[in-house]
Amino acid sequence: MKVLLIGAGAVGAYFGGRLAQAGAEVSVVVRSGFDRIVQEGYRIDSVDGDFRFRPFRVFHSAAEYPETPDWVIVATKVLPEVDLPGMLRPVLASKDTAVLLIQNGIGIEDPLCAAFPDHEIYSAVAYIGVTRIEPWHLNHQGVHRLVFGRCDGQPPSPKAAVLAQAWNSVGVEARAVADIRYFRWKKLLWNTPFNPVSVIGGGLNTRELTDGGEIEVLCADVMAEVAAVAAAEGVALEPELLEETMAYTRSFPPYQTSMQVDFEAGRPMEVEPIVGNVLRRARARGVDTPKLQAIYALLGALNRRNLRG
Amino acid sequence: MKVLLIGAGAVGAYFGGRLAQAGAEVSVVVRSGFDRIVQEGYRIDSVDGDFRFRPFRVFHSAAEYPETPDWVIVATKVLPEVDLPGMLRPVLASKDTAVLLIQNGIGIEDPLCAAFPDHEIYSAVAYIGVTRIEPWHLNHQGVHRLVFGRCDGQPPSPKAAVLAQAWNSVGVEARAVADIRYFRWKKLLWNTPFNPVSVIGGGLNTRELTDGGEIEVLCADVMAEVAAVAAAEGVALEPELLEETMAYTRSFPPYQTSMQVDFEAGRPMEVEPIVGNVLRRARARGVDTPKLQAIYALLGALNRRNLRG
């Protein structure tokens, strides 16, 4: 199985490395740490046993890949300035190449599905605790689970089953499902309230986000608005998921959200996939989402200010 | 007329200085710049002509004032840690002493009215452009208008008319009115959206607050919520005031809000009088105010973080 991995940050490199362990020929497109990755590959410290990931080949851009891959796996951040269809066009000449997007948010598949209607395009929701120490050095603290499904709502093909099986063979819980939308919205129940409120509230950790006071009320209300938008989109999230998500968040040791980490580092935040696209769907469906509007407005202002320096 | 002025920051010292110009015996209680103010008084650079304000006497606390004042004027910030009834008790031994509060927000008179039900207590809304360069040095850029009225809703007494007249005699537009609540709520139409959103959005100036985009939508929605709470409290603000307030804000050159200036300086913000008390009244009256809740939660978190350093 030939795989081209684009965006080999922590999440991408981890799951790509596991595929290589399973025997796949995994090449990578990287932005930083190129020479070191060519020479030594990735060092992955993992609770499940440390390992090295030596990519088959390392590229600066997808266009350099000389063959027809079975899979293109994209694990970049979702930012307005990234033209994903343009970036992938050179490696999607054959319809036999399938795509898997391991990215957060809602609506992230739309541009790609519109540009490549005849390709199998999947999106994945990842559950993993992994951080990047250096571009070539990751720390995997726990959990490694992927759920993926076709963007067009068709059932997963045998090719998807083979990919899931490759991960399963090395201990990663990967599962191809018929309705990925359920899992994407379910993950937004966490991402849409907690990531933005952590940033807008001045760097609140998970303990402060579930303070039993006005901040928790705000997070709970945003979560309820996300569930209402999902329902209007035909995705029924079980009502008990809201309190379960809050209780789960209360239960962890205090930690910084990934959006807060990006904000503090002066990096762009995933405002549109996590908040903007949810708000646009709410407006299109006539769902009243005042808290989402407030959060979108404020997060957008902070993101613009941050990127101006 | 004997006046004791407490909280001689920019607004207090300006209006106190004008009363002294009008012939009142104005003593002050100050926190900073004590020695300099004793020796040289205040220097006030004003668009209406520079002047000096030499207080009659200068005190560290209200309890030191040896006489029975005609008026106690309070122009401190409204912060939870300030016990105003306790601070004023020593100078309110006589019911002949009236009180004027020149402070922002809603509900600021309540503790004082409850503690001193037999005194005449007024609250004022100030319209003035004045900044403090040093504790003893102010810069008055334009406008100097005061509207004040009794907290218990009774018409202004002759004593209040005398006070207004003193200011009028030196060119300050001061007016005692029967229904001060209207003016207090009207001023909140500006303060409640723009001050907090400027801070939460990362230091937005008035131009950025009226950007024609999502931030302006947020401000307009908060403004509409304030008007709805006012209506539920029996204060009818004309519907056109909302767009007028927005248009007026769009029209000025970009400037930082006073709350943003406090936040950047690490000083406490007036979260409760400007936002918290409005939200509590909304809840008591059953008015739905989701944007106010969001802003209150986020501003409170930023204020706590700021004060922790």
PDB file of C-alpha atoms in Angstrom, chain A residues 81-193:
ATOM      1  CA  GLU A  81      -5.111  30.291   2.959  1.00  0.00           C
ATOM      2  CA  VAL A  82      -4.615  26.572   2.242  1.00  0.00           C
ATOM      3  CA  ASP A  83      -5.904  25.618  -1.245  1.00  0.00           C
ATOM      4  CA  LEU A  84      -6.327  21.908  -0.660  1.00  0.00           C
ATOM      5  CA  PRO A  85      -7.765  21.005  -4.093  1.00  0.00           C
ATOM      6  CA  GLY A  86      -4.923  22.866  -5.816  1.00  0.00           C
ATOM      7  CA  MET A  87      -2.344  21.226  -3.586  1.00  0.00           C
ATOM      8  CA  LEU A  88      -3.683  17.698  -4.212  1.00  0.00           C
ATOM      9  CA  ARG A  89      -4.461  17.966  -7.937  1.00  0.00           C
ATOM     10  CA  PRO A  90      -1.037  16.636  -9.050  1.00  0.00           C
ATOM     11  CA  VAL A  91      -1.435  13.403  -7.045  1.00  0.00           C
ATOM     12  CA  LEU A  92      -5.106  12.840  -7.789  1.00  0.00           C
ATOM     13  CA  ALA A  93      -4.694  12.182 -11.530  1.00  0.00           C
ATOM     14  CA  SER A  94      -6.031   8.658 -11.042  1.00  0.00           C
ATOM     15  CA  LYS A  95      -9.435   7.919  -9.554  1.00  0.00           C
ATOM     16  CA  ASP A  96      -7.853   4.922  -7.873  1.00  0.00           C
ATOM     17  CA  THR A  97      -6.192   7.257  -5.409  1.00  0.00           C
ATOM     18  CA  ALA A  98      -8.378   7.750  -2.355  1.00  0.00           C
ATOM     19  CA  VAL A  99      -8.095  10.607   0.124  1.00  0.00           C
ATOM     20  CA  LEU A 100      -8.340  10.618   3.908  1.00  0.00           C
ATOM     21  CA  LEU A 101      -8.558  13.948   5.734  1.00  0.00           C
ATOM     22  CA  ILE A 102      -7.569  13.798   9.415  1.00  0.00           C
ATOM     23  CA  GLN A 103      -8.705  17.273  10.391  1.00  0.00           C
ATOM     24  CA  ASN A 104     -10.960  19.043  12.849  1.00  0.00           C
ATOM     25  CA  GLY A 105     -14.205  20.803  12.214  1.00  0.00           C
ATOM     26  CA  ILE A 106     -17.165  20.812   9.890  1.00  0.00           C
ATOM     27  CA  GLY A 107     -17.308  21.495   6.163  1.00  0.00           C
ATOM     28  CA  ILE A 108     -13.623  20.711   5.726  1.00  0.00           C
ATOM     29  CA  GLU A 109     -14.316  18.184   2.942  1.00  0.00           C
ATOM     30  CA  ASP A 110     -16.552  20.402   0.860  1.00  0.00           C
ATOM     31  CA  PRO A 111     -13.973  22.067  -1.416  1.00  0.00           C
ATOM     32  CA  LEU A 112     -12.250  18.745  -2.112  1.00  0.00           C
ATOM     33  CA  CYS A 113     -15.473  16.821  -2.800  1.00  0.00           C
ATOM     34  CA  ALA A 114     -16.595  19.555  -5.189  1.00  0.00           C
ATOM     35  CA  ALA A 115     -13.267  19.495  -7.036  1.00  0.00           C
ATOM     36  CA  PHE A 116     -12.904  15.681  -7.195  1.00  0.00           C
ATOM     37  CA  PRO A 117     -16.416  14.199  -7.370  1.00  0.00           C
ATOM     38  CA  ASP A 118     -15.202  10.865  -8.760  1.00  0.00           C
ATOM     39  CA  HIS A 119     -12.623  10.102  -6.065  1.00  0.00           C
ATOM     40  CA  GLU A 120     -13.259   8.271  -2.823  1.00  0.00           C
ATOM     41  CA  ILE A 121     -12.849  10.962  -0.202  1.00  0.00           C
ATOM     42  CA  TYR A 122     -12.984  10.140   3.487  1.00  0.00           C
ATOM     43  CA  SER A 123     -12.728  12.264   6.554  1.00  0.00           C
ATOM     44  CA  ALA A 124     -11.490  11.026   9.893  1.00  0.00           C
ATOM     45  CA  VAL A 125     -11.999  12.094  13.452  1.00  0.00           C
ATOM     46  CA  ALA A 126      -8.888  11.413  15.518  1.00  0.00           C
ATOM     47  CA  TYR A 127      -8.790  10.785  19.251  1.00  0.00           C
ATOM     48  CA  ILE A 128      -5.212  10.964  20.385  1.00  0.00           C
ATOM     49  CA  GLY A 129      -2.983  12.646  22.928  1.00  0.00           C
ATOM     50  CA  VAL A 130       0.173  13.514  21.025  1.00  0.00           C
ATOM     51  CA  THR A 131       2.360  16.619  21.062  1.00  0.00           C
ATOM     52  CA  ARG A 132       5.260  17.736  18.931  1.00  0.00           C
ATOM     53  CA  ILE A 133       8.508  18.395  20.792  1.00  0.00           C
ATOM     54  CA  GLU A 134      10.459  19.000  17.565  1.00  0.00           C
ATOM     55  CA  PRO A 135       9.270  18.559  13.977  1.00  0.00           C
ATOM     56  CA  TRP A 136      10.869  15.062  14.097  1.00  0.00           C
ATOM     57  CA  HIS A 137      10.172  14.233  17.738  1.00  0.00           C
ATOM     58  CA  LEU A 138       6.715  13.413  19.100  1.00  0.00           C
ATOM     59  CA  ASN A 139       5.374  12.477  22.478  1.00  0.00           C
ATOM     60  CA  HIS A 140       2.327  10.186  22.456  1.00  0.00           C
ATOM     61  CA  GLN A 141       0.689  10.278  25.892  1.00  0.00           C
ATOM     62  CA  GLY A 142      -2.305   8.074  25.313  1.00  0.00           C
ATOM     63  CA  VAL A 143      -5.210   6.936  23.142  1.00  0.00           C
ATOM     64  CA  HIS A 144      -4.899   6.400  19.383  1.00  0.00           C
ATOM     65  CA  ARG A 145      -8.227   6.034  17.737  1.00  0.00           C
ATOM     66  CA  LEU A 146      -9.499   6.981  14.292  1.00  0.00           C
ATOM     67  CA  VAL A 147     -13.035   6.859  12.958  1.00  0.00           C
ATOM     68  CA  PHE A 148     -13.453   7.616   9.270  1.00  0.00           C
ATOM     69  CA  GLY A 149     -16.163   7.597   6.662  1.00  0.00           C
ATOM     70  CA  ARG A 150     -16.998   8.759   3.144  1.00  0.00           C
ATOM     71  CA  CYS A 151     -17.886  12.364   2.625  1.00  0.00           C
ATOM     72  CA  ASP A 152     -20.622  11.484   0.116  1.00  0.00           C
ATOM     73  CA  GLY A 153     -22.396   9.319   2.694  1.00  0.00           C
ATOM     74  CA  GLN A 154     -21.770   6.074   0.797  1.00  0.00           C
ATOM     75  CA  PRO A 155     -20.633   3.066   2.816  1.00  0.00           C
ATOM     76  CA  PRO A 156     -16.880   2.512   3.136  1.00  0.00           C
ATOM     77  CA  SER A 157     -15.291   0.598   0.250  1.00  0.00           C
ATOM     78  CA  PRO A 158     -13.146  -2.545   0.671  1.00  0.00           C
ATOM     79  CA  LYS A 159     -10.152  -0.256   0.199  1.00  0.00           C
ATOM     80  CA  ALA A 160     -11.140   1.622   3.366  1.00  0.00           C
ATOM     81  CA  ALA A 161     -11.481  -1.686   5.212  1.00  0.00           C
ATOM     82  CA  VAL A 162      -7.921  -2.589   4.172  1.00  0.00           C
ATOM     83  CA  LEU A 163      -6.632   0.735   5.519  1.00  0.00           C
ATOM     84  CA  ALA A 164      -8.436   0.270   8.836  1.00  0.00           C
ATOM     85  CA  GLN A 165      -7.090  -3.270   9.066  1.00  0.00           C
ATOM     86  CA  ALA A 166      -3.515  -2.051   8.538  1.00  0.00           C
ATOM     87  CA  TRP A 167      -3.836   0.234  11.554  1.00  0.00           C
ATOM     88  CA  ASN A 168      -5.595  -2.406  13.610  1.00  0.00           C
ATOM     89  CA  SER A 169      -2.728  -4.825  12.919  1.00  0.00           C
ATOM     90  CA  VAL A 170      -0.386  -2.543  14.899  1.00  0.00           C
ATOM     91  CA  GLY A 171      -2.820  -1.797  17.718  1.00  0.00           C
ATOM     92  CA  VAL A 172      -4.418   1.442  16.498  1.00  0.00           C
ATOM     93  CA  GLU A 173      -8.189   1.443  16.871  1.00  0.00           C
ATOM     94  CA  ALA A 174      -9.271   2.493  13.373  1.00  0.00           C
ATOM     95  CA  ARG A 175     -12.784   2.010  12.113  1.00  0.00           C
ATOM     96  CA  ALA A 176     -14.476   2.844   8.809  1.00  0.00           C
ATOM     97  CA  VAL A 177     -18.102   3.861   9.374  1.00  0.00           C
ATOM     98  CA  ALA A 178     -21.104   4.685   7.220  1.00  0.00           C
ATOM     99  CA  ASP A 179     -22.041   7.983   8.897  1.00  0.00           C
ATOM    100  CA  ILE A 180     -18.966  10.008   9.696  1.00  0.00           C
ATOM    101  CA  ARG A 181     -21.063  13.149  10.157  1.00  0.00           C
ATOM    102  CA  TYR A 182     -22.257  11.904  13.545  1.00  0.00           C
ATOM    103  CA  PHE A 183     -18.673  11.600  14.772  1.00  0.00           C
ATOM    104  CA  ARG A 184     -17.612  14.962  13.352  1.00  0.00           C
ATOM    105  CA  TRP A 185     -20.476  16.779  15.089  1.00  0.00           C
ATOM    106  CA  LYS A 186     -19.911  14.834  18.268  1.00  0.00           C
ATOM    107  CA  LYS A 187     -16.298  15.988  18.381  1.00  0.00           C
ATOM    108  CA  LEU A 188     -17.447  19.577  17.814  1.00  0.00           C
ATOM    109  CA  LEU A 189     -19.443  19.337  21.039  1.00  0.00           C
ATOM    110  CA  TRP A 190     -16.035  19.568  22.687  1.00  0.00           C
ATOM    111  CA  ASN A 191     -14.027  21.612  20.212  1.00  0.00           C
ATOM    112  CA  THR A 192     -16.480  24.426  19.508  1.00  0.00           C
ATOM    113  CA  PRO A 193     -17.071  25.557  23.086  1.00  0.00           C
TER     114      PRO A 193
END
